[in-house]
Coordinates of N, CA and C in Angstrom, one line a residue:
Chain L
X457 N 27.9 46.4 -76.8 CA 26.8 45.3 -76.7 C 26.7 44.8 -75.4
X458 N 25.2 45.0 -75.0 CA 25.4 44.2 -73.6 C 24.9 42.7 -73.7
X459 N 25.9 42.2 -72.8 CA 25.7 40.5 -73.0 C 25.2 40.2 -71.4
X460 N 24.3 39.2 -71.7 CA 24.1 38.2 -70.4 C 23.4 37.1 -70.6
X461 N 24.1 36.0 -69.8 CA 23.8 34.9 -69.6 C 23.1 34.4 -68.7
X462 N 22.2 33.4 -68.7 CA 21.6 32.7 -67.5 C 21.6 31.1 -67.5
X463 N 21.7 30.5 -66.5 CA 21.4 29.0 -66.7 C 21.1 28.4 -64.9
X464 N 20.5 27.5 -65.0 CA 20.0 27.1 -63.6 C 20.4 25.6 -63.5
X465 N 20.8 25.4 -62.1 CA 21.2 24.0 -61.8 C 20.7 23.7 -60.3
X466 N 20.9 22.4 -60.2 CA 20.2 22.1 -59.1 C 21.2 21.8 -58.0
X467 N 21.3 22.3 -56.8 CA 21.9 21.8 -55.5 C 21.6 21.5 -54.6
X468 N 21.5 20.4 -54.0 CA 20.9 19.6 -53.1 C 19.2 20.0 -53.1
X469 N 18.9 19.8 -54.4 CA 17.5 19.8 -54.8 C 16.9 21.4 -54.7
X470 N 18.0 22.1 -54.7 CA 17.7 23.7 -54.5 C 18.0 24.4 -55.8
X471 N 17.2 24.9 -56.4 CA 17.6 25.4 -57.9 C 18.0 26.6 -57.5
X472 N 19.5 26.9 -58.3 CA 20.6 28.0 -58.3 C 20.5 28.5 -59.6
X473 N 19.9 30.0 -59.9 CA 19.8 30.7 -60.8 C 21.2 31.6 -61.1
X474 N 22.2 31.2 -62.2 CA 23.5 32.1 -62.4 C 23.1 33.0 -63.3
X475 N 23.3 34.2 -63.1 CA 23.2 35.4 -64.0 C 24.5 36.0 -64.3
X476 N 24.9 35.9 -65.5 CA 26.3 36.3 -65.9 C 26.2 37.7 -66.7
X477 N 27.2 38.2 -66.8 CA 27.5 39.4 -67.6 C 26.8 40.6 -67.3
X478 N 25.8 41.6 -68.0 CA 25.7 42.9 -67.6 C 24.0 42.6 -67.5
X479 N 23.9 43.4 -66.2 CA 22.2 43.4 -65.9 C 21.8 44.9 -65.8
X480 N 21.1 45.0 -66.9 CA 20.8 46.4 -66.9 C 19.5 46.3 -67.7
X481 N 19.2 47.6 -68.1 CA 17.7 48.0 -68.6 C 17.3 47.0 -70.0
X482 N 18.6 46.7 -70.7 CA 18.3 45.7 -71.9 C 18.1 44.4 -71.4
X483 N 18.8 44.1 -70.3 CA 18.9 42.5 -69.8 C 17.9 42.0 -69.0
X484 N 17.3 43.1 -68.3 CA 16.5 43.0 -67.0 C 15.1 42.0 -67.4
X485 N 14.6 42.3 -68.3 CA 13.1 41.6 -68.6 C 13.6 40.2 -69.0
X486 N 14.4 39.7 -69.1 CA 14.9 38.4 -69.5 C 15.0 37.6 -67.9
X487 N 15.9 38.1 -67.3 CA 16.0 37.8 -65.8 C 14.8 37.6 -65.0
X488 N 14.1 38.6 -65.1 CA 12.7 38.8 -64.4 C 11.8 37.8 -64.9
X489 N 11.6 37.7 -66.3 CA 10.7 36.4 -66.7 C 11.3 35.0 -66.0
X490 N 12.5 34.9 -66.2 CA 13.3 33.6 -65.6 C 12.9 33.3 -64.2
X491 N 13.1 34.4 -63.5 CA 12.8 34.4 -61.9 C 11.3 34.1 -61.6
X492 N 10.7 34.9 -62.3 CA 9.1 34.9 -62.2 C 8.5 33.4 -62.7
X493 N 9.4 32.8 -63.7 CA 9.0 31.3 -63.9 C 9.5 30.3 -62.9
X494 N 10.7 30.6 -62.2 CA 11.1 29.6 -61.6 C 10.2 29.6 -60.1
X495 N 10.1 30.9 -59.7 CA 9.1 31.0 -58.5 C 7.6 30.4 -58.6
X496 N 7.1 31.0 -59.6 CA 5.7 30.7 -59.9 C 5.6 28.9 -60.3
X497 N 7.0 28.6 -60.4 CA 7.0 26.8 -60.6 C 7.0 26.1 -59.4
X498 N 6.7 26.8 -58.3 CA 6.9 26.0 -57.2 C 8.2 25.9 -56.5
X499 N 9.4 26.9 -56.5 CA 10.4 26.7 -56.2 C 10.0 27.9 -55.0
X500 N 10.1 27.2 -53.8 CA 10.2 28.1 -52.6 C 11.3 28.8 -52.0
X501 N 12.6 27.8 -52.4 CA 13.9 28.0 -52.1 C 14.5 28.3 -53.3
X502 N 15.1 29.3 -53.6 CA 15.8 29.5 -54.7 C 17.1 30.6 -54.6
X503 N 17.9 30.3 -55.1 CA 19.2 30.9 -54.7 C 19.6 31.7 -56.3
X504 N 20.0 32.8 -56.4 CA 20.3 33.4 -57.2 C 22.2 33.8 -57.1
X505 N 23.0 33.1 -57.8 CA 24.3 33.3 -57.9 C 24.9 34.3 -58.6
X506 N 25.4 35.1 -58.5 CA 25.9 36.7 -59.3 C 27.5 36.6 -59.5
X507 N 28.3 35.3 -59.3 CA 29.6 35.3 -59.4 C 30.4 35.9 -60.8
X508 N 29.1 35.5 -61.7 CA 29.9 36.0 -63.3 C 29.1 37.3 -63.7
X509 N 28.7 38.1 -62.4 CA 27.9 39.1 -63.0 C 28.7 40.4 -63.2
X510 N 29.1 40.9 -64.1 CA 30.2 42.2 -64.5 C 29.4 43.3 -63.6
X511 N 28.4 43.9 -63.8 CA 27.4 45.1 -63.3 C 26.1 44.9 -63.2
X512 N 25.4 45.6 -62.1 CA 24.0 45.9 -62.1 C 23.7 47.2 -62.1
X513 N 22.6 47.6 -62.7 CA 22.1 48.9 -62.8 C 20.6 48.9 -61.9
X514 N 20.2 49.9 -61.9 CA 19.0 50.0 -61.2 C 17.7 49.3 -61.8
X515 N 17.9 49.4 -62.8 CA 17.0 48.2 -63.8 C 16.8 46.5 -63.4
X516 N 18.4 46.4 -62.8 CA 18.7 45.1 -62.4 C 18.0 45.0 -61.1
X517 N 18.4 46.1 -60.1 CA 18.2 46.0 -58.8 C 16.5 45.8 -58.8
X518 N 15.7 46.5 -59.7 CA 14.2 46.3 -59.7 C 13.8 45.0 -60.0
X519 N 14.4 44.1 -60.8 CA 14.4 42.7 -61.0 C 14.2 42.4 -59.5
X520 N 15.5 41.9 -58.7 CA 15.2 41.3 -57.5 C 14.3 41.6 -56.7
X521 N 14.1 43.1 -56.4 CA 13.1 43.6 -55.7 C 11.7 42.9 -56.2
X522 N 11.4 42.7 -57.2 CA 10.1 42.2 -57.7 C 10.2 40.8 -57.6
X523 N 11.2 40.2 -57.5 CA 11.3 38.8 -57.4 C 10.9 38.4 -55.7
X524 N 11.9 39.0 -54.8 CA 11.5 39.1 -53.7 C 10.1 39.3 -53.0
X525 N 9.5 40.4 -53.9 CA 8.2 40.3 -53.7 C 7.3 39.0 -54.0
X526 N 7.4 38.5 -54.8 CA 6.6 37.6 -55.3 C 6.9 36.2 -54.6
X527 N 8.2 36.0 -54.3 CA 8.4 35.1 -53.4 C 7.9 35.1 -52.1
X528 N 7.9 36.4 -51.5 CA 7.1 36.5 -50.5 C 5.7 36.2 -50.3
X529 N 5.3 36.4 -51.2 CA 3.6 36.1 -51.6 C 3.6 34.8 -51.7
X530 N 4.6 34.1 -52.1 CA 4.5 32.3 -52.2 C 4.6 31.7 -51.3
X531 N 5.4 32.6 -49.9 CA 5.7 32.3 -48.6 C 7.0 31.3 -48.8
X532 N 7.8 32.1 -49.9 CA 9.1 31.2 -50.0 C 10.3 32.0 -49.4
X533 N 11.4 31.9 -49.8 CA 12.6 32.8 -49.6 C 13.9 32.7 -50.6
X534 N 14.2 33.9 -51.3 CA 15.2 34.2 -52.1 C 16.6 34.5 -51.3
X535 N 17.8 33.8 -51.6 CA 18.8 34.1 -51.5 C 19.7 34.4 -52.6
X536 N 20.8 35.6 -52.4 CA 21.6 35.8 -53.2 C 23.2 35.9 -52.9
X537 N 23.8 35.3 -53.8 CA 25.3 35.1 -53.2 C 26.0 35.4 -54.6
X538 N 27.5 35.5 -53.9 CA 28.4 35.4 -54.7 C 28.7 36.9 -55.4
X539 N 28.6 37.9 -54.6 CA 28.4 39.3 -55.7 C 30.0 39.9 -55.6
X540 N 30.3 40.4 -56.8 CA 31.6 40.8 -57.0 C 31.7 42.3 -56.2
X541 N 32.7 43.0 -56.2 CA 33.1 44.1 -55.4 C 32.0 45.2 -56.1
X542 N 31.6 45.2 -57.3 CA 31.3 46.3 -58.2 C 29.5 46.1 -57.8
X543 N 29.1 44.8 -58.1 CA 27.8 44.6 -57.6 C 27.5 44.8 -56.2
X544 N 28.4 44.4 -55.3 CA 28.1 44.5 -53.9 C 28.3 45.8 -53.3
X545 N 28.5 46.8 -54.2 CA 28.7 48.2 -53.6 C 27.5 48.7 -53.8
X546 N 26.8 48.1 -55.1 CA 25.4 48.8 -55.4 C 24.3 48.5 -54.6
X547 N 24.7 47.1 -54.1 CA 23.6 46.5 -53.1 C 23.8 47.2 -51.8
X548 N 24.7 47.5 -51.7 CA 24.9 47.9 -50.1 C 24.5 49.8 -50.1
X549 N 25.0 50.6 -51.3 CA 24.6 52.0 -51.2 C 23.1 52.0 -51.3
X550 N 22.6 50.9 -52.2 CA 21.1 51.0 -52.1 C 20.4 50.3 -51.1
X551 N 21.0 49.8 -49.9 CA 20.3 49.6 -48.7 C 19.8 47.9 -49.4
X552 N 20.2 47.5 -50.1 CA 19.5 45.9 -50.5 C 19.9 45.0 -49.3
X553 N 21.2 45.1 -48.7 CA 21.6 43.9 -47.6 C 20.7 44.2 -46.6
X554 N 19.4 45.1 -46.1 CA 18.8 45.2 -45.4 C 17.6 44.4 -45.9
X555 N 17.4 44.1 -46.8 CA 15.9 43.5 -47.7 C 16.4 41.9 -47.9
X556 N 17.6 41.7 -48.2 CA 17.7 40.1 -48.9 C 18.9 39.6 -48.0
X557 N 18.9 38.3 -48.2 CA 19.6 37.6 -47.4 C 20.9 37.1 -48.5
X558 N 22.0 37.8 -48.1 CA 22.9 37.9 -49.3 C 24.1 37.1 -48.5
X559 N 24.8 36.2 -49.4 CA 25.9 35.2 -48.8 C 27.0 35.4 -49.6
X560 N 28.1 35.1 -49.3 CA 29.5 35.5 -49.9 C 30.0 34.3 -51.1
X561 N 29.1 33.1 -50.7 CA 29.1 32.1 -52.0 C 27.9 31.2 -52.0
X562 N 28.1 30.5 -53.0 CA 26.7 29.3 -53.1 C 26.8 28.3 -51.4
X563 N 28.0 28.0 -51.3 CA 28.1 26.8 -50.3 C 27.4 27.7 -49.0
X564 N 27.9 28.8 -48.7 CA 26.8 29.6 -47.4 C 25.5 29.7 -47.7
X565 N 25.5 29.9 -48.8 CA 23.5 30.2 -49.3 C 23.0 29.0 -48.7
X566 N 23.4 27.9 -49.3 CA 22.9 26.4 -49.2 C 22.9 26.0 -47.8
X567 N 23.8 26.5 -47.0 CA 24.0 25.9 -45.4 C 22.5 26.3 -44.7
X568 N 21.8 25.5 -44.3 CA 20.9 25.5 -43.6 C 19.4 26.0 -44.1
X569 N 19.7 26.0 -45.5 CA 18.5 26.1 -46.4 C 17.2 25.3 -46.3
Chain E
X1059 N 32.7 75.5 -69.3 CA 33.1 74.9 -68.3 C 33.9 73.5 -68.8
X1060 N 33.0 72.4 -69.1 CA 33.9 71.3 -69.4 C 34.2 71.2 -70.9
X1061 N 33.4 72.2 -71.5 CA 33.8 72.5 -73.0 C 34.9 72.8 -73.5
X1062 N 35.8 73.5 -72.5 CA 36.6 74.2 -72.6 C 38.0 73.1 -72.4
X1063 N 37.6 71.8 -71.8 CA 38.6 71.2 -71.7 C 38.8 70.0 -73.0
X1064 N 39.8 69.2 -73.0 CA 40.3 68.4 -74.3 C 39.0 67.2 -74.1
X1065 N 38.7 67.5 -75.6 CA 37.3 66.7 -75.8 C 38.0 65.3 -76.3
X1066 N 37.5 64.1 -75.3 CA 37.7 62.7 -75.8 C 36.9 62.0 -76.8
X1067 N 35.4 62.3 -76.3 CA 34.5 61.4 -77.2 C 33.2 62.7 -77.2
X1068 N 32.8 62.5 -78.3 CA 31.3 63.0 -78.5 C 30.6 62.2 -79.5
X1069 N 29.3 61.7 -78.8 CA 28.4 61.0 -79.5 C 27.0 61.0 -79.1
X1070 N 26.4 61.0 -80.5 CA 24.8 60.7 -80.1 C 24.7 59.4 -79.6
X1071 N 23.8 59.2 -78.6 CA 23.3 57.7 -78.1 C 22.3 57.3 -78.5
X1072 N 22.0 56.0 -79.0 CA 20.8 55.5 -79.1 C 20.1 54.9 -78.3
X1073 N 20.9 53.8 -77.7 CA 20.6 53.1 -76.2 C 21.8 53.0 -75.3
X1074 N 21.7 52.1 -74.5 CA 22.6 51.9 -73.7 C 23.4 50.8 -73.8
X1075 N 23.1 50.1 -75.1 CA 24.2 49.1 -75.4 C 25.6 49.7 -75.9
X1076 N 25.4 51.1 -76.4 CA 26.5 51.7 -77.0 C 27.4 52.0 -75.8
X1077 N 27.0 52.0 -74.9 CA 27.8 52.6 -73.3 C 29.1 51.6 -73.1
X1078 N 28.7 50.4 -73.2 CA 30.0 49.6 -72.9 C 31.2 49.7 -73.8
X1079 N 30.7 50.0 -74.7 CA 31.8 50.1 -75.8 C 32.8 51.3 -75.3
X1080 N 32.1 52.4 -75.3 CA 32.7 53.5 -74.9 C 33.6 53.4 -73.5
X1081 N 32.9 53.2 -72.6 CA 33.4 53.0 -71.4 C 35.0 52.3 -71.5
X1082 N 34.6 51.1 -72.5 CA 36.0 50.2 -72.3 C 37.0 50.9 -73.1
X1083 N 36.6 51.7 -74.3 CA 37.8 52.5 -74.7 C 38.4 53.4 -73.5
X1084 N 37.8 54.1 -73.1 CA 37.9 55.1 -71.8 C 38.9 54.2 -70.9
X1085 N 38.6 53.1 -70.3 CA 39.0 52.6 -69.3 C 40.7 51.9 -69.8
X1086 N 40.6 51.9 -71.0 CA 42.0 51.2 -71.7 C 42.7 52.3 -71.9
X1087 N 42.2 53.6 -72.3 CA 43.3 54.9 -72.3 C 43.7 55.3 -71.2
X1088 N 42.9 55.1 -70.3 CA 43.4 55.7 -68.9 C 43.9 54.8 -68.0
X1089 N 43.6 53.5 -68.5 CA 44.3 52.4 -67.7 C 43.3 52.5 -66.2
X1090 N 42.3 52.4 -66.2 CA 41.5 52.5 -65.0 C 41.3 51.1 -64.2
X1091 N 40.8 51.2 -62.9 CA 40.5 49.7 -62.2 C 39.6 49.3 -62.5
X1092 N 39.2 48.1 -62.1 CA 37.8 47.5 -62.5 C 36.9 48.2 -61.7
X1093 N 37.2 48.5 -60.4 CA 36.1 49.2 -59.7 C 35.5 50.6 -60.5
X1094 N 36.4 51.3 -60.8 CA 36.3 52.9 -61.6 C 35.6 52.3 -62.8
X1095 N 35.8 51.3 -63.4 CA 35.3 50.9 -64.7 C 33.6 50.4 -64.3
X1096 N 33.5 49.7 -63.2 CA 32.3 49.5 -62.6 C 31.3 50.8 -62.6
X1097 N 32.0 51.7 -61.6 CA 31.4 53.0 -61.1 C 30.9 53.7 -62.4
X1098 N 31.8 53.9 -63.4 CA 31.5 54.8 -64.7 C 30.5 54.2 -65.6
X1099 N 30.4 52.8 -65.6 CA 29.6 51.9 -66.5 C 28.0 51.9 -65.9
X1100 N 27.7 52.0 -64.5 CA 26.8 52.1 -64.0 C 26.2 53.3 -64.0
X1101 N 27.2 54.5 -63.6 CA 26.6 55.8 -63.6 C 26.1 56.3 -65.3
X1102 N 27.0 55.9 -66.0 CA 26.8 56.4 -67.3 C 25.6 55.6 -67.8
X1103 N 25.1 54.5 -67.6 CA 24.2 53.7 -68.1 C 22.9 54.3 -67.5
X1104 N 23.0 54.6 -66.0 CA 21.8 55.5 -65.4 C 21.3 56.5 -65.9
X1105 N 22.2 57.3 -66.2 CA 22.2 58.7 -66.9 C 21.6 58.7 -68.2
X1106 N 22.2 57.8 -69.3 CA 21.6 57.6 -70.7 C 20.1 57.1 -70.4
X1107 N 19.8 55.9 -69.8 CA 18.7 55.5 -69.5 C 17.6 56.6 -68.9
X1108 N 18.0 57.3 -68.1 CA 17.4 58.3 -67.6 C 16.8 59.5 -68.7
X1109 N 18.0 59.9 -69.5 CA 17.9 60.7 -70.6 C 17.0 60.2 -71.9
X1110 N 17.0 58.6 -72.2 CA 16.1 58.4 -73.0 C 14.5 58.2 -72.6
X1111 N 14.5 57.7 -71.3 CA 13.2 57.2 -70.9 C 12.6 58.6 -70.3
X1112 N 13.0 59.3 -69.3 CA 12.5 60.4 -68.5 C 12.4 61.5 -69.3
X1113 N 14.0 61.7 -69.7 CA 14.1 63.2 -70.5 C 13.3 63.4 -72.0
X1114 N 13.5 62.4 -72.9 CA 13.2 62.2 -74.2 C 12.1 61.4 -74.4
X1115 N 11.5 61.0 -73.1 CA 10.2 60.2 -73.4 C 10.3 59.2 -74.5
X1116 N 11.2 58.7 -74.5 CA 11.4 57.6 -75.8 C 11.1 58.0 -77.2
X1117 N 11.1 59.2 -77.4 CA 11.0 59.8 -78.4 C 12.3 59.5 -79.6
X1118 N 12.1 58.9 -80.4 CA 13.3 58.3 -81.1 C 13.9 59.9 -82.1
X1119 N 13.1 60.8 -82.0 CA 13.5 61.7 -83.0 C 14.2 62.5 -81.9
X1120 N 14.1 62.4 -80.8 CA 15.2 63.4 -80.0 C 16.4 62.5 -79.5
X1121 N 17.6 63.5 -79.4 CA 18.8 63.0 -79.2 C 19.2 63.1 -77.9
X1122 N 20.2 61.8 -77.4 CA 21.1 62.0 -76.3 C 22.5 62.3 -76.7
X1123 N 22.7 63.1 -76.0 CA 24.5 63.7 -76.6 C 25.4 63.1 -75.4
X1124 N 26.3 62.5 -75.8 CA 27.3 62.4 -74.8 C 28.7 62.8 -74.8
X1125 N 29.2 63.5 -74.1 CA 30.6 64.3 -74.5 C 31.3 63.7 -73.1
X1126 N 32.8 63.2 -73.4 CA 33.7 63.1 -72.5 C 34.9 64.0 -72.5
X1127 N 35.2 64.3 -71.6 CA 36.3 65.6 -71.3 C 37.2 65.2 -70.4
X1128 N 38.6 65.9 -70.5 CA 39.7 65.7 -69.5 C 39.9 66.7 -68.9
X1129 N 40.1 66.9 -67.8 CA 40.6 68.1 -67.1 C 41.5 67.5 -65.9
X1130 N 43.1 67.7 -66.4 CA 44.1 66.9 -65.5 C 43.8 65.4 -64.8
X1131 N 43.5 65.5 -63.6 CA 43.1 64.1 -63.3 C 41.7 64.1 -63.1
X1132 N 40.9 64.3 -63.9 CA 39.4 64.3 -63.7 C 39.0 63.9 -65.0
X1133 N 38.0 63.1 -65.2 CA 37.2 62.8 -66.3 C 35.9 63.0 -65.9
X1134 N 34.9 63.9 -67.3 CA 33.8 64.4 -67.0 C 33.1 63.9 -68.0
X1135 N 31.9 62.8 -67.6 CA 30.9 62.5 -68.9 C 29.9 63.1 -68.5
X1136 N 29.5 63.9 -69.7 CA 28.4 64.8 -69.7 C 27.3 64.2 -70.5
X1137 N 25.9 64.1 -70.2 CA 24.9 63.3 -70.9 C 23.8 64.5 -71.0
X1138 N 23.4 64.8 -72.1 CA 22.2 65.6 -72.5 C 21.1 65.1 -73.2
X1139 N 20.0 65.6 -72.9 CA 18.9 65.2 -73.8 C 18.0 66.3 -74.1
X1140 N 16.9 66.2 -74.6 CA 16.0 67.3 -75.0 C 14.6 67.3 -74.6
X1141 N 14.6 67.0 -73.4 CA 13.6 66.8 -72.6 C 13.0 68.2 -71.9
X1142 N 12.3 68.2 -70.8 CA 11.9 69.3 -70.2 C 12.7 69.7 -68.8
X1143 N 13.7 68.8 -68.4 CA 14.7 69.2 -67.5 C 14.2 68.7 -66.3
X1144 N 14.7 68.4 -65.2 CA 14.2 68.0 -63.6 C 15.0 68.9 -62.7
X1145 N 14.5 68.4 -61.5 CA 15.1 69.1 -60.4 C 15.4 68.1 -59.5
X1146 N 16.8 67.7 -59.4 CA 17.5 66.7 -58.7 C 17.4 66.5 -57.2
X1147 N 17.2 67.9 -56.5 CA 16.8 67.9 -55.3 C 15.3 67.3 -54.8
X1148 N 14.6 67.2 -55.8 CA 13.4 67.1 -55.3 C 12.9 65.4 -55.3
X1149 N 14.2 64.7 -55.6 CA 13.9 63.2 -55.5 C 14.0 62.6 -54.4
X1150 N 13.4 61.8 -53.7 CA 13.1 60.9 -52.7 C 14.3 60.4 -52.6
X1151 N 14.5 60.1 -51.4 CA 16.0 59.2 -51.1 C 15.4 57.8 -50.8
X1152 N 15.9 57.0 -52.0 CA 15.4 55.5 -52.2 C 15.8 54.6 -50.9
X1153 N 16.7 55.2 -50.1 CA 17.3 54.1 -48.9 C 16.2 54.7 -47.6
X1154 N 15.5 55.4 -47.6 CA 14.6 55.8 -46.5 C 13.7 54.5 -46.3
X1155 N 13.4 54.1 -45.0 CA 12.7 52.7 -45.1 C 11.5 52.8 -45.8
X1156 N 10.9 54.0 -45.9 CA 9.5 54.0 -46.8 C 9.9 53.5 -48.1
X1157 N 11.0 54.3 -48.5 CA 11.1 54.0 -50.1 C 11.8 52.7 -50.5
X1158 N 12.4 51.9 -49.4 CA 13.3 51.0 -49.8 C 13.0 49.6 -50.7
X1159 N 11.5 49.4 -50.6 CA 11.0 48.5 -51.4 C 10.5 48.8 -52.7
X1160 N 10.3 50.3 -53.0 CA 9.8 50.8 -54.0 C 10.7 50.2 -55.4
X1161 N 9.9 50.0 -56.4 CA 10.7 49.4 -57.4 C 11.4 50.5 -58.3
X1162 N 11.1 51.7 -58.3 CA 11.8 52.5 -59.1 C 12.7 53.6 -58.2
X1163 N 13.2 54.6 -58.9 CA 13.8 55.8 -58.1 C 15.1 55.8 -57.5
X1164 N 15.8 54.8 -58.0 CA 17.3 54.6 -57.8 C 18.6 55.2 -58.8
X1165 N 18.1 55.6 -60.2 CA 19.0 55.8 -60.8 C 20.2 56.7 -60.5
X1166 N 19.1 58.1 -60.4 CA 20.0 59.3 -59.9 C 20.6 59.3 -58.6
X1167 N 20.2 58.6 -57.6 CA 20.8 58.0 -56.1 C 22.1 57.2 -56.6
X1168 N 22.0 56.5 -57.5 CA 23.3 55.6 -57.6 C 24.3 56.2 -58.4
X1169 N 23.8 57.2 -59.1 CA 25.0 58.3 -59.9 C 25.8 59.1 -58.8
X1170 N 24.9 59.7 -57.9 CA 25.5 60.6 -56.8 C 26.5 59.8 -55.9
X1171 N 25.9 58.2 -55.8 CA 26.9 57.8 -54.8 C 28.2 57.2 -55.4
X1172 N 28.2 57.0 -56.7 CA 29.3 56.2 -57.4 C 30.2 57.5 -58.2
X1173 N 29.8 58.4 -58.5 CA 30.7 59.5 -58.9 C 31.3 60.3 -57.7
X1174 N 32.5 60.9 -58.2 CA 33.3 61.3 -57.3 C 32.3 63.2 -57.3
X1175 N 31.9 63.5 -58.3 CA 31.0 64.8 -58.3 C 30.3 64.6 -59.3
X1176 N 28.9 65.3 -59.0 CA 27.9 65.4 -60.1 C 27.3 66.7 -60.1
X1177 N 27.2 67.4 -61.4 CA 26.5 68.7 -61.5 C 25.6 68.8 -62.7
X1178 N 24.5 69.7 -62.5 CA 23.6 69.6 -63.5 C 23.6 71.2 -64.1
X1179 N 23.3 71.4 -65.4 CA 23.2 72.3 -66.2 C 21.9 72.1 -67.0
X1180 N 21.7 73.3 -67.5 CA 20.1 73.5 -68.5 C 18.9 72.8 -67.8
X1181 N 18.9 73.3 -66.5 CA 17.7 72.8 -66.0 C 17.3 71.3 -65.7
X1182 N 18.6 70.7 -65.6 CA 18.7 69.5 -65.2 C 18.5 68.4 -66.6
X1183 N 18.5 69.2 -67.8 CA 18.7 68.4 -69.2 C 20.0 67.7 -69.3
X1184 N 21.0 68.5 -68.7 CA 22.4 67.7 -69.1 C 22.9 67.6 -67.5
X1185 N 23.4 66.5 -67.3 CA 24.1 66.1 -66.3 C 25.6 65.7 -66.7
X1186 N 26.4 66.2 -65.7 CA 28.0 65.8 -65.8 C 28.4 65.2 -64.7
X1187 N 29.0 64.2 -64.8 CA 29.4 63.2 -63.6 C 31.1 63.1 -63.7
X1188 N 31.8 63.5 -62.7 CA 33.0 63.6 -62.4 C 33.4 62.2 -61.9
X1189 N 34.7 62.1 -62.5 CA 35.7 60.8 -61.9 C 37.1 61.5 -61.6
X1190 N 37.5 61.2 -60.4 CA 39.1 61.6 -60.4 C 39.9 60.2 -60.8
X1191 N 40.8 60.2 -61.4 CA 41.7 59.3 -62.2 C 43.0 59.6 -61.5
X1192 N 43.9 58.4 -61.4 CA 45.2 58.5 -60.9 C 46.4 58.6 -62.0
X1193 N 45.9 57.9 -62.9 CA 47.3 57.6 -64.0 C 46.8 58.4 -65.1
X1194 N 47.5 59.2 -65.6 CA 47.6 60.2 -67.0 C 48.9 59.8 -67.9

């Protein structure tokens, strides 16, 4: 059974969304809604921390593309951090390192934000 | 081809939530690495999702079959649907600049990138994904 958890915390007044577990077609809708809510709620700086994400499928990648598009419309910036090897490989081979600001950890993502 | 090899698992798949349990069984059986577990999980999830959505068009009366076979140091995951098939060579490359921001069209690409080999049978209704394993 696919499982996914999310929670948000404030770090230096910037919202950090933690997505944990599996991000696939079964769970992508929930993450998509949460990201949409955070962006439309006026957060022009947003970090997504994936340190506890086991794996991501193409449905999960779509969520981040969609969120990035929405964030750009709001003239904001989305940062993603703490990808494990499996998730990083999927991001890299999909060319997402060319689209997103990706950081090794949350501290680096917060730096200069 | 693969059917002549020892069959490890054969199941009708209703949804991708079944995949994780099956992959976990295979990972434990062959003591596979975390990286390989991730690659198998993503590839199989993509293949099953494609079979349900694009192959069977979400028709619950149609089946998606998964077969896992072992041939020496190779595991083969075969996913079959009851759709009209497709030609994987006609799919656009999602990493081309003009496709990079498109929301869909990455599933088959990910499968090809993460598996050691991929073959298609029955006009694309069956995709077979191969992974080389070290431990037996």
